[in-house]
Amino acid sequence: MLLITRIIPDAVLARARAEYQTRELRHTGPFDPARLLSNLDGVTAILCNASDRFDAALINALPAAVKVIATYSVGVEHIDLDAAAARGIAIANTPDVLTDATAELALMLMLMAARRAGEGERLLRAGQWPGLTPTFLLGRDVHAKRLGIFGMGRIGRALARMAHGLNMEIHYHNRTRLPAVLEEGAIYHESDADFLGGIDFLSLNAPGGAGTKGWLNAARIAMLRPGAIVVNTGRGSIVDDDALIAALRSGHVAAAGLDVFNNEPALHPDYLTLENAVLMPHIGSATVETRNAMGFLALDGIASALQRFDKDQ
Ligand code: 8YV
């Protein structure tokens, strides 16, 4: 039996029901481990979401029959991988199929933040457009500017390719330098200061977890050029919210485009007071095509894991 924690696209649910007996929690809001644990009789596979935290305590409480947890996400920092490995529980995620959709959203946030699109829309809807003047709602050019990508993985590289279309110069900072074939001309910076001091836009595309938690802090924000624009479609945990909010208030960071937040969905309330923050509710991969593809890939991962388990019996 396949337990599905959240509401998933109809096409994916239809395939899941065709392939498995399903138990569908259709859970919304904060994850409820107790509810999950009380619904696991007969379950061999779980399809969860990035907002469902499978810590060691929960994984150790799972019945022996559970052989695979598939997450409807590329990120896996919500799952204790060591605990799953110790239990012999396979983990499947959904890489690649969401790369371009997420990169598109990062590009959208760069453009919206630079061109003050959120402010413009709010002004129009509030009936406060004063009409055309040469200085009304001036933003900043994006074309031919310097884009710095923190986390030059699949999504970061897809964003770089899209930014080339705007004649942007690409810089990046990674744990390790990429081979030239993957760099595609992007300029690698080993040091934070070199990286942050030479860019106009910073896009955060690194994964979450302990290795990147709080990376964009007050000290690194101070290394950015005055007027830099920050975009985050990676994980909210990368950002020190208080530091970014202070920089947005001072104008040192001219604008931010944020799709991910610490403590989602309870984002830091001060973001809501900032006209120069463009805010999206974690919709990086949220297109019909991409979420279907993610679901099908997750089901493929479940099938592969169960086949491996049966073969090993
Ligand atoms: C998920 C995400 O797709 O893929 C990830 O890591 O953060 C999101 O794009 C989303 O959590 C699915 O509901």
Tab-separated table of C-alpha atoms and ligand atoms in Angstrom:
chain	number	residue	atom	x	y	z
A	1	MET	CA	0.000	0.000	0.000
A	2	LEU	CA	1.150	3.549	-0.832
A	3	LEU	CA	0.441	6.293	1.683
A	4	ILE	CA	0.227	9.757	0.137
A	5	THR	CA	0.534	12.568	2.686
A	6	ARG	CA	-0.678	15.549	0.604
A	7	ILE	CA	-2.984	16.430	-2.257
A	8	ILE	CA	-1.200	15.634	-5.516
A	9	PRO	CA	-2.035	16.394	-9.164
A	10	ASP	CA	-4.908	14.352	-10.602
A	11	ALA	CA	-2.774	12.723	-13.309
A	12	VAL	CA	-0.257	11.527	-10.733
A	13	LEU	CA	-2.968	10.327	-8.362
A	14	ALA	CA	-4.611	8.374	-11.184
A	15	ARG	CA	-1.337	6.579	-11.899
A	16	ALA	CA	-0.732	5.954	-8.183
A	17	ARG	CA	-4.210	4.421	-7.808
A	18	ALA	CA	-3.648	2.283	-10.898
A	19	GLU	CA	-0.372	0.921	-9.537
A	20	TYR	CA	-1.064	0.663	-5.789
A	21	GLN	CA	-3.705	0.416	-3.167
A	22	THR	CA	-3.483	3.968	-1.809
A	23	ARG	CA	-4.191	5.639	1.504
A	24	GLU	CA	-4.582	9.351	0.868
A	25	LEU	CA	-4.281	11.692	3.850
A	26	ARG	CA	-4.792	14.828	1.711
A	27	HIS	CA	-3.163	16.726	4.574
A	28	THR	CA	-2.893	20.497	4.447
A	29	GLY	CA	-1.021	22.756	6.853
A	30	PRO	CA	1.727	21.772	9.286
A	31	PHE	CA	2.895	18.156	9.134
A	32	ASP	CA	1.300	15.836	11.721
A	33	PRO	CA	3.623	12.879	12.480
A	34	ALA	CA	1.094	11.296	14.849
A	35	ARG	CA	-1.538	11.247	12.109
A	36	LEU	CA	0.953	9.657	9.747
A	37	LEU	CA	1.952	6.991	12.265
A	38	SER	CA	-1.674	6.105	12.914
A	39	ASN	CA	-2.237	5.446	9.208
A	40	LEU	CA	0.607	3.083	8.376
A	41	ASP	CA	-0.932	-0.367	8.743
A	42	GLY	CA	-0.168	-2.288	5.556
A	43	VAL	CA	1.895	0.589	4.107
A	44	THR	CA	5.132	-0.259	2.260
A	45	ALA	CA	5.744	3.101	0.553
A	46	ILE	CA	5.181	6.762	1.486
A	47	LEU	CA	4.902	9.709	-0.899
A	48	CYS	CA	5.521	12.877	1.121
A	49	ASN	CA	6.186	16.566	0.521
A	50	ALA	CA	9.096	18.871	1.317
A	51	SER	CA	7.052	20.269	4.209
A	52	ASP	CA	6.764	16.811	5.852
A	53	ARG	CA	9.695	16.407	8.247
A	54	PHE	CA	10.886	12.815	8.644
A	55	ASP	CA	13.347	13.189	11.508
A	56	ALA	CA	15.138	10.264	13.152
A	57	ALA	CA	12.415	9.819	15.770
A	58	LEU	CA	9.711	9.442	13.134
A	59	ILE	CA	11.801	7.229	10.877
A	60	ASN	CA	12.666	4.960	13.796
A	61	ALA	CA	8.960	4.699	14.627
A	62	LEU	CA	7.977	3.587	11.115
A	63	PRO	CA	6.804	-0.040	10.829
A	64	ALA	CA	9.275	-2.524	9.333
A	65	ALA	CA	6.997	-2.877	6.304
A	66	VAL	CA	7.838	0.646	5.101
A	67	LYS	CA	10.559	0.199	2.491
A	68	VAL	CA	10.662	3.542	0.654
A	69	ILE	CA	9.914	7.218	1.249
A	70	ALA	CA	9.606	9.304	-1.910
A	71	THR	CA	9.536	13.086	-1.549
A	72	TYR	CA	7.703	15.321	-4.002
A	73	SER	CA	10.782	17.562	-4.151
A	74	VAL	CA	14.398	17.679	-5.163
A	75	GLY	CA	15.349	18.879	-1.696
A	76	VAL	CA	15.762	16.146	0.893
A	77	GLU	CA	16.904	18.080	3.959
A	78	HIS	CA	13.533	17.353	5.589
A	79	ILE	CA	14.448	13.666	5.758
A	80	ASP	CA	17.076	12.228	8.107
A	81	LEU	CA	18.944	10.241	5.474
A	82	ASP	CA	21.236	8.535	7.989
A	83	ALA	CA	18.272	7.303	10.020
A	84	ALA	CA	16.571	6.054	6.844
A	85	ALA	CA	19.742	4.229	5.766
A	86	ALA	CA	20.067	2.641	9.187
A	87	ARG	CA	16.517	1.324	8.846
A	88	GLY	CA	17.121	0.141	5.289
A	89	ILE	CA	14.458	2.559	3.998
A	90	ALA	CA	15.122	3.806	0.462
A	91	ILE	CA	14.698	7.525	-0.262
A	92	ALA	CA	13.615	8.867	-3.659
A	93	ASN	CA	13.396	12.512	-4.767
A	94	THR	CA	12.589	14.392	-7.974
A	95	PRO	CA	15.728	15.980	-9.479
A	96	ASP	CA	16.060	17.374	-13.026
A	97	VAL	CA	12.365	17.562	-13.962
A	98	LEU	CA	11.873	20.768	-11.928
A	99	THR	CA	15.135	22.473	-12.937
A	100	ASP	CA	13.880	24.807	-15.645
A	101	ALA	CA	10.619	25.734	-13.897
A	102	THR	CA	12.527	26.746	-10.769
A	103	ALA	CA	15.136	28.644	-12.773
A	104	GLU	CA	12.321	30.463	-14.580
A	105	LEU	CA	10.927	31.599	-11.256
A	106	ALA	CA	14.346	32.846	-10.166
A	107	LEU	CA	14.598	34.864	-13.391
A	108	MET	CA	11.076	36.162	-12.844
A	109	LEU	CA	11.976	37.286	-9.319
A	110	MET	CA	15.121	39.030	-10.596
A	111	LEU	CA	13.069	40.939	-13.146
A	112	MET	CA	10.193	41.713	-10.779
A	113	ALA	CA	12.545	42.918	-8.046
A	114	ALA	CA	14.647	45.031	-10.404
A	115	ARG	CA	11.658	46.579	-12.191
A	116	ARG	CA	9.504	47.027	-9.038
A	117	ALA	CA	6.693	45.017	-10.607
A	118	GLY	CA	5.034	44.236	-7.286
A	119	GLU	CA	4.845	47.907	-6.372
A	120	GLY	CA	3.438	48.771	-9.777
A	121	GLU	CA	0.705	46.178	-9.561
A	122	ARG	CA	-0.260	47.254	-6.038
A	123	LEU	CA	-0.397	50.924	-7.067
A	124	LEU	CA	-2.686	50.181	-10.008
A	125	ARG	CA	-5.013	47.964	-7.977
A	126	ALA	CA	-5.180	50.697	-5.304
A	127	GLY	CA	-6.108	53.302	-7.911
A	128	GLN	CA	-2.970	55.275	-7.093
A	129	TRP	CA	-1.367	55.542	-10.512
A	130	PRO	CA	-0.626	59.271	-10.972
A	131	GLY	CA	-0.023	58.879	-14.694
A	132	LEU	CA	3.201	58.947	-16.708
A	133	THR	CA	6.189	60.982	-15.463
A	134	PRO	CA	9.896	60.471	-16.313
A	135	THR	CA	10.774	59.496	-12.775
A	136	PHE	CA	7.783	57.340	-11.821
A	137	LEU	CA	8.605	53.870	-10.401
A	138	LEU	CA	12.153	53.742	-11.732
A	139	GLY	CA	13.799	50.349	-11.364
A	140	ARG	CA	17.149	48.991	-12.581
A	141	ASP	CA	18.272	47.304	-15.784
A	142	VAL	CA	18.813	43.570	-15.644
A	143	HIS	CA	20.415	43.075	-19.066
A	144	ALA	CA	24.210	43.208	-19.223
A	145	LYS	CA	24.488	43.208	-15.413
A	146	ARG	CA	26.494	40.738	-13.325
A	147	LEU	CA	24.614	37.772	-11.860
A	148	GLY	CA	26.160	35.836	-8.976
A	149	ILE	CA	24.841	32.339	-8.365
A	150	PHE	CA	25.365	30.751	-4.946
A	151	GLY	CA	24.958	27.047	-5.564
A	152	MET	CA	25.760	26.287	-9.196
A	153	GLY	CA	23.894	23.018	-9.400
A	154	ARG	CA	21.317	22.062	-12.037
A	155	ILE	CA	18.975	24.940	-11.213
A	156	GLY	CA	21.796	27.477	-10.903
A	157	ARG	CA	23.205	26.402	-14.268
A	158	ALA	CA	19.777	26.586	-15.909
A	159	LEU	CA	19.367	30.124	-14.541
A	160	ALA	CA	22.816	31.027	-15.916
A	161	ARG	CA	21.776	29.836	-19.375
A	162	MET	CA	18.602	31.906	-19.191
A	163	ALA	CA	20.569	34.949	-17.973
A	164	HIS	CA	22.902	34.641	-20.960
A	165	GLY	CA	19.855	35.573	-23.013
A	166	LEU	CA	19.944	38.915	-21.180
A	167	ASN	CA	23.670	39.294	-21.881
A	168	MET	CA	24.397	38.967	-18.167
A	169	GLU	CA	27.886	38.114	-16.954
A	170	ILE	CA	27.715	35.018	-14.763
A	171	HIS	CA	29.668	34.590	-11.549
A	172	TYR	CA	29.315	31.720	-9.087
A	173	HIS	CA	30.378	30.425	-5.710
A	174	ASN	CA	30.270	26.721	-4.936
A	175	ARG	CA	31.752	24.266	-2.486
A	176	THR	CA	33.982	23.165	-5.347
A	177	ARG	CA	34.742	24.587	-8.772
A	178	LEU	CA	32.829	23.014	-11.643
A	179	PRO	CA	34.541	21.468	-14.670
A	180	ALA	CA	34.771	23.966	-17.538
A	181	VAL	CA	32.139	22.104	-19.537
A	182	LEU	CA	29.595	22.810	-16.783
A	183	GLU	CA	30.790	26.336	-16.074
A	184	GLU	CA	29.845	27.404	-19.608
A	185	GLY	CA	31.990	30.509	-19.197
A	186	ALA	CA	30.792	31.414	-15.696
A	187	ILE	CA	33.431	32.974	-13.442
A	188	TYR	CA	34.198	30.991	-10.288
A	189	HIS	CA	34.988	32.758	-7.043
A	190	GLU	CA	36.440	30.841	-4.129
A	191	SER	CA	36.137	33.678	-1.620
A	192	ASP	CA	32.915	35.249	-0.406
A	193	ALA	CA	34.340	38.758	-0.741
A	194	ASP	CA	35.440	38.312	-4.361
A	195	PHE	CA	32.117	36.752	-5.252
A	196	LEU	CA	29.789	39.135	-3.434
A	197	GLY	CA	31.763	42.314	-4.140
A	198	GLY	CA	31.622	41.917	-7.912
A	199	ILE	CA	27.972	41.249	-8.678
A	200	ASP	CA	24.767	43.217	-9.141
A	201	PHE	CA	22.318	40.352	-8.612
A	202	LEU	CA	22.745	37.481	-6.143
A	203	SER	CA	20.670	34.343	-6.722
A	204	LEU	CA	20.571	31.741	-3.965
A	205	ASN	CA	20.189	28.289	-5.560
A	206	ALA	CA	21.966	26.146	-2.996
A	207	PRO	CA	20.205	23.332	-1.158
A	208	GLY	CA	19.029	23.669	2.438
A	209	GLY	CA	20.547	21.929	5.415
A	210	ALA	CA	23.303	22.554	7.930
A	211	GLY	CA	25.920	23.350	5.275
A	212	THR	CA	24.136	26.464	3.996
A	213	LYS	CA	22.093	27.529	7.039
A	214	GLY	CA	22.379	31.279	7.571
A	215	TRP	CA	24.948	31.690	4.799
A	216	LEU	CA	23.546	35.048	3.721
A	217	ASN	CA	24.192	36.811	6.997
A	218	ALA	CA	24.953	40.446	7.900
A	219	ALA	CA	28.674	40.046	7.188
A	220	ARG	CA	28.136	38.654	3.688
A	221	ILE	CA	25.371	41.130	2.926
A	222	ALA	CA	27.849	43.903	3.793
A	223	MET	CA	30.187	42.472	1.108
A	224	LEU	CA	27.518	43.066	-1.546
A	225	ARG	CA	27.758	46.260	-3.584
A	226	PRO	CA	25.279	48.927	-2.427
A	227	GLY	CA	22.083	48.528	-4.439
A	228	ALA	CA	22.521	44.810	-5.080
A	229	ILE	CA	19.414	42.703	-5.619
A	230	VAL	CA	18.957	39.345	-3.860
A	231	VAL	CA	16.805	36.463	-5.106
A	232	ASN	CA	16.147	33.185	-3.278
A	233	THR	CA	14.564	30.097	-4.824
A	234	GLY	CA	16.795	27.685	-2.881
A	235	ARG	CA	15.804	27.444	0.748
A	236	GLY	CA	14.746	30.021	3.270
A	237	SER	CA	17.260	28.597	5.749
A	238	ILE	CA	20.110	30.046	3.666
A	239	VAL	CA	19.077	33.570	4.713
A	240	ASP	CA	19.400	35.410	8.030
A	241	ASP	CA	16.050	37.163	7.776
A	242	ASP	CA	16.821	39.922	10.252
A	243	ALA	CA	20.007	40.790	8.365
A	244	LEU	CA	18.291	40.849	4.948
A	245	ILE	CA	15.339	42.845	6.269
A	246	ALA	CA	17.717	45.429	7.762
A	247	ALA	CA	19.583	45.685	4.453
A	248	LEU	CA	16.326	46.089	2.518
A	249	ARG	CA	15.249	48.807	4.912
A	250	SER	CA	18.572	50.648	4.605
A	251	GLY	CA	18.643	50.254	0.833
A	252	HIS	CA	22.031	48.524	0.876
A	253	VAL	CA	20.056	45.736	-0.766
A	254	ALA	CA	17.885	47.583	-3.263
A	255	ALA	CA	15.319	44.782	-3.565
A	256	ALA	CA	14.758	41.107	-2.935
A	257	GLY	CA	12.732	38.426	-4.703
A	258	LEU	CA	11.954	35.561	-2.322
A	259	ASP	CA	10.145	32.280	-3.026
A	260	VAL	CA	11.361	30.364	0.022
A	261	PHE	CA	11.401	31.324	3.703
A	262	ASN	CA	12.439	30.199	7.113
A	263	ASN	CA	9.514	28.571	9.014
A	264	GLU	CA	7.245	28.323	5.968
A	265	PRO	CA	4.408	29.213	5.728
A	266	ALA	CA	4.964	31.543	8.722
A	267	LEU	CA	7.461	33.852	6.979
A	268	HIS	CA	9.066	36.671	8.970
A	269	PRO	CA	6.274	39.283	9.274
A	270	ASP	CA	8.602	42.207	8.550
A	271	TYR	CA	8.931	41.074	4.909
A	272	LEU	CA	5.260	42.008	4.525
A	273	THR	CA	6.076	45.626	5.373
A	274	LEU	CA	8.705	46.025	2.651
A	275	GLU	CA	7.722	47.536	-0.707
A	276	ASN	CA	11.085	46.410	-2.126
A	277	ALA	CA	10.485	42.736	-1.403
A	278	VAL	CA	8.762	40.558	-4.023
A	279	LEU	CA	7.262	37.579	-2.200
A	280	MET	CA	6.109	34.269	-3.683
A	281	PRO	CA	4.703	31.258	-1.757
A	282	HIS	CA	7.287	28.590	-2.680
A	283	ILE	CA	6.024	28.093	-6.219
A	284	GLY	CA	9.389	27.445	-7.884
A	285	SER	CA	8.329	24.109	-9.303
A	286	ALA	CA	4.604	24.874	-9.364
A	287	THR	CA	3.611	24.359	-12.972
A	288	VAL	CA	1.199	21.711	-14.241
A	289	GLU	CA	3.834	20.126	-16.420
A	290	THR	CA	6.556	20.127	-13.776
A	291	ARG	CA	4.495	18.892	-10.832
A	292	ASN	CA	3.126	16.074	-13.012
A	293	ALA	CA	6.650	15.153	-14.060
A	294	MET	CA	7.804	15.255	-10.426
A	295	GLY	CA	4.988	12.985	-9.348
A	296	PHE	CA	5.653	10.473	-12.099
A	297	LEU	CA	9.354	10.482	-11.209
A	298	ALA	CA	8.504	9.931	-7.542
A	299	LEU	CA	6.304	6.968	-8.493
A	300	ASP	CA	9.135	5.609	-10.642
A	301	GLY	CA	11.411	5.851	-7.604
A	302	ILE	CA	8.928	3.995	-5.427
A	303	ALA	CA	8.527	1.224	-7.996
A	304	SER	CA	12.281	0.832	-8.365
A	305	ALA	CA	12.828	0.653	-4.612
A	306	LEU	CA	10.086	-1.921	-4.088
A	307	GLN	CA	11.406	-4.019	-6.983
A	308	ARG	CA	14.916	-3.942	-5.477
A	309	PHE	CA	13.468	-4.974	-2.110
A	310	ASP	CA	11.468	-7.851	-3.591
A	311	LYS	CA	14.534	-9.004	-5.559
A	312	ASP	CA	16.658	-9.045	-2.414
A	313	GLN	CA	14.182	-11.245	-0.547
B	1	8YV	C1	8.790	21.182	-4.084
B	1	8YV	C2	10.963	22.160	-3.489
B	1	8YV	O1	8.509	20.837	-5.393
B	1	8YV	O2	11.637	20.534	-5.045
B	1	8YV	C3	11.891	21.117	-3.971
B	1	8YV	O3	12.889	20.889	-3.254
B	1	8YV	O4	11.251	22.873	-2.616
B	1	8YV	C4	9.649	22.382	-4.125
B	1	8YV	O5	9.887	22.792	-5.428
B	1	8YV	C5	7.526	21.436	-3.338
B	1	8YV	O6	7.855	21.340	-2.004
B	1	8YV	C6	6.441	20.412	-3.733
B	1	8YV	O7	5.266	20.679	-3.032
